[in-house]
């Protein structure tokens, strides 16, 4: 990690006690809330200057912009309301009452719902944006502060500073479906563009936590971030930026490795950050000197790893790249490259067998080293164990193969899960739940972008329809036929609690030999499969 001298392009004066910021989808304007002056500053990103200040009611805190860019929503802490700003006129067109000390807020991807953390009521209020009315209130833990919604609109993540937890809300039912404990003053929250990860800053824990949205568990942590406040993720999902209130700096985190790769100083109590749609600039709210700084994205190549076979699209960020005439990975020319602007090139890696520098030729004679690229061996998935399990998931699955050391996720169908343990020859992961029984492809994604493939079968719980014959000698040794459902993956059969020899005939039939019994009487028949357990009480009677 490097700590650099200030590289700030601009410091834009705004109102008194600025807190939060939001960008319009086209990247042309930044809306900044000024808590102390009850206003919202509007910054033109082309001129990097404030073009107007919109007056709102007391204590504006959080701000978000609708996906169509036509409205900005501002949480007014002092008046328990949300102000609605028409972004074409920059006038307040509505005020939505019924909140309770609102702080953070976010709008659903389709723009139909607004989710507001009402800290005073320990709840998240849901607003219908068509009618500007509160349509639901979801009770959460103490002190909800900030909220973020997944790209599919299915879940909202809420940081609860008072409860030191993160709540997960199902937007279809307006209920909390998971609560993750163990945080220390969780504050900022952001979701990756693919919806697989949620990033939470621990203001009291000096770290950034990484949550897997499939399992609702913390799967990684980035430490060494003094009093982190806001967090923002680039639109390509490769980098995260964290405002460090403790030392007036901003860190850049590589989200492939979950490591800090750059830290820039020179800010003033930075609180909130937003990333422009082209990922080239980060606007940082300075609460300490009432300005907004513009931080250029760090130069480099992202991602910087890929398979030996080539074909990885690499985003090269730097200065003066507009006249690039060639891009080389070591001694090989890039498979192709596209100049996006003077600061950014997209290049495709060629086939190689080693780690190399990436050079860009500017004009006819100037060559710049713009990053490094690391080639990784292709990954091979050999087997998975077990190959089946219950619909509820939760079991541990082991993947064996080679070249697995850089595994980033294991997918069960479309559900991606972060591994709990990664070695070069094996990976372990917790099986996620499924809604329906049947086979799903299991794929392993590594940093080389290679995929292995196998099949995992979700099994429904077994059922017992009949036991024939239903009586036999206490000496055991009687053949019995069990008829039922989902019996193919049977692991054990017990009669009266004693293990019985068995053989699976089909998915609906098992042949069993009764064990001996200590005394006559009815005995329970129990079948255990990878999908669960079924018991027929007293279904076999010892005589």
mmCIF file of C-alpha atoms in Angstrom, residues 25 64-71 73 106-115 126-130 135 149-156 171-172 174:
data_model
loop_
_atom_site.group_PDB
_atom_site.id
_atom_site.type_symbol
_atom_site.label_atom_id
_atom_site.label_comp_id
_atom_site.label_asym_id
_atom_site.label_seq_id
_atom_site.Cartn_x
_atom_site.Cartn_y
_atom_site.Cartn_z
ATOM 1 C CA UNK A 25 -26.983 8.736 -13.608
ATOM 2 C CA UNK A 64 -30.157 9.866 -3.481
ATOM 3 C CA UNK A 65 -31.151 10.333 -7.127
ATOM 4 C CA UNK A 66 -33.801 8.367 -9.020
ATOM 5 C CA UNK A 67 -32.538 5.963 -11.724
ATOM 6 C CA UNK A 68 -34.035 8.175 -14.447
ATOM 7 C CA UNK A 69 -32.209 11.181 -13.003
ATOM 8 C CA UNK A 70 -35.357 13.330 -12.810
ATOM 9 C CA UNK A 71 -35.723 13.560 -9.039
ATOM 10 C CA UNK A 73 -34.610 12.769 -2.612
ATOM 11 C CA UNK A 106 -31.809 4.815 -1.286
ATOM 12 C CA UNK A 107 -34.111 4.311 -4.251
ATOM 13 C CA UNK A 108 -34.977 0.952 -5.824
ATOM 14 C CA UNK A 109 -33.454 0.115 -9.234
ATOM 15 C CA UNK A 110 -36.828 0.584 -10.937
ATOM 16 C CA UNK A 111 -37.399 3.893 -9.161
ATOM 17 C CA UNK A 112 -40.725 2.851 -7.651
ATOM 18 C CA UNK A 113 -39.688 2.663 -3.998
ATOM 19 C CA UNK A 114 -37.644 4.797 -1.645
ATOM 20 C CA UNK A 115 -36.119 3.203 1.472
ATOM 21 C CA UNK A 126 -40.848 2.474 2.452
ATOM 22 C CA UNK A 127 -42.138 5.274 0.220
ATOM 23 C CA UNK A 128 -44.124 4.866 -2.987
ATOM 24 C CA UNK A 129 -42.450 7.363 -5.327
ATOM 25 C CA UNK A 130 -45.509 7.607 -7.563
ATOM 26 C CA UNK A 135 -46.625 2.600 2.407
ATOM 27 C CA UNK A 149 -30.425 -1.924 -2.193
ATOM 28 C CA UNK A 150 -29.222 -4.837 -4.335
ATOM 29 C CA UNK A 151 -29.243 -4.372 -8.136
ATOM 30 C CA UNK A 152 -32.209 -6.726 -8.520
ATOM 31 C CA UNK A 153 -34.178 -4.742 -5.939
ATOM 32 C CA UNK A 154 -34.813 -7.863 -3.837
ATOM 33 C CA UNK A 155 -32.960 -6.903 -0.638
ATOM 34 C CA UNK A 156 -32.075 -3.799 1.357
ATOM 35 C CA UNK A 171 -38.422 -5.956 -0.277
ATOM 36 C CA UNK A 172 -41.237 -8.266 -1.421
ATOM 37 C CA UNK A 174 -41.140 -5.798 3.912
#
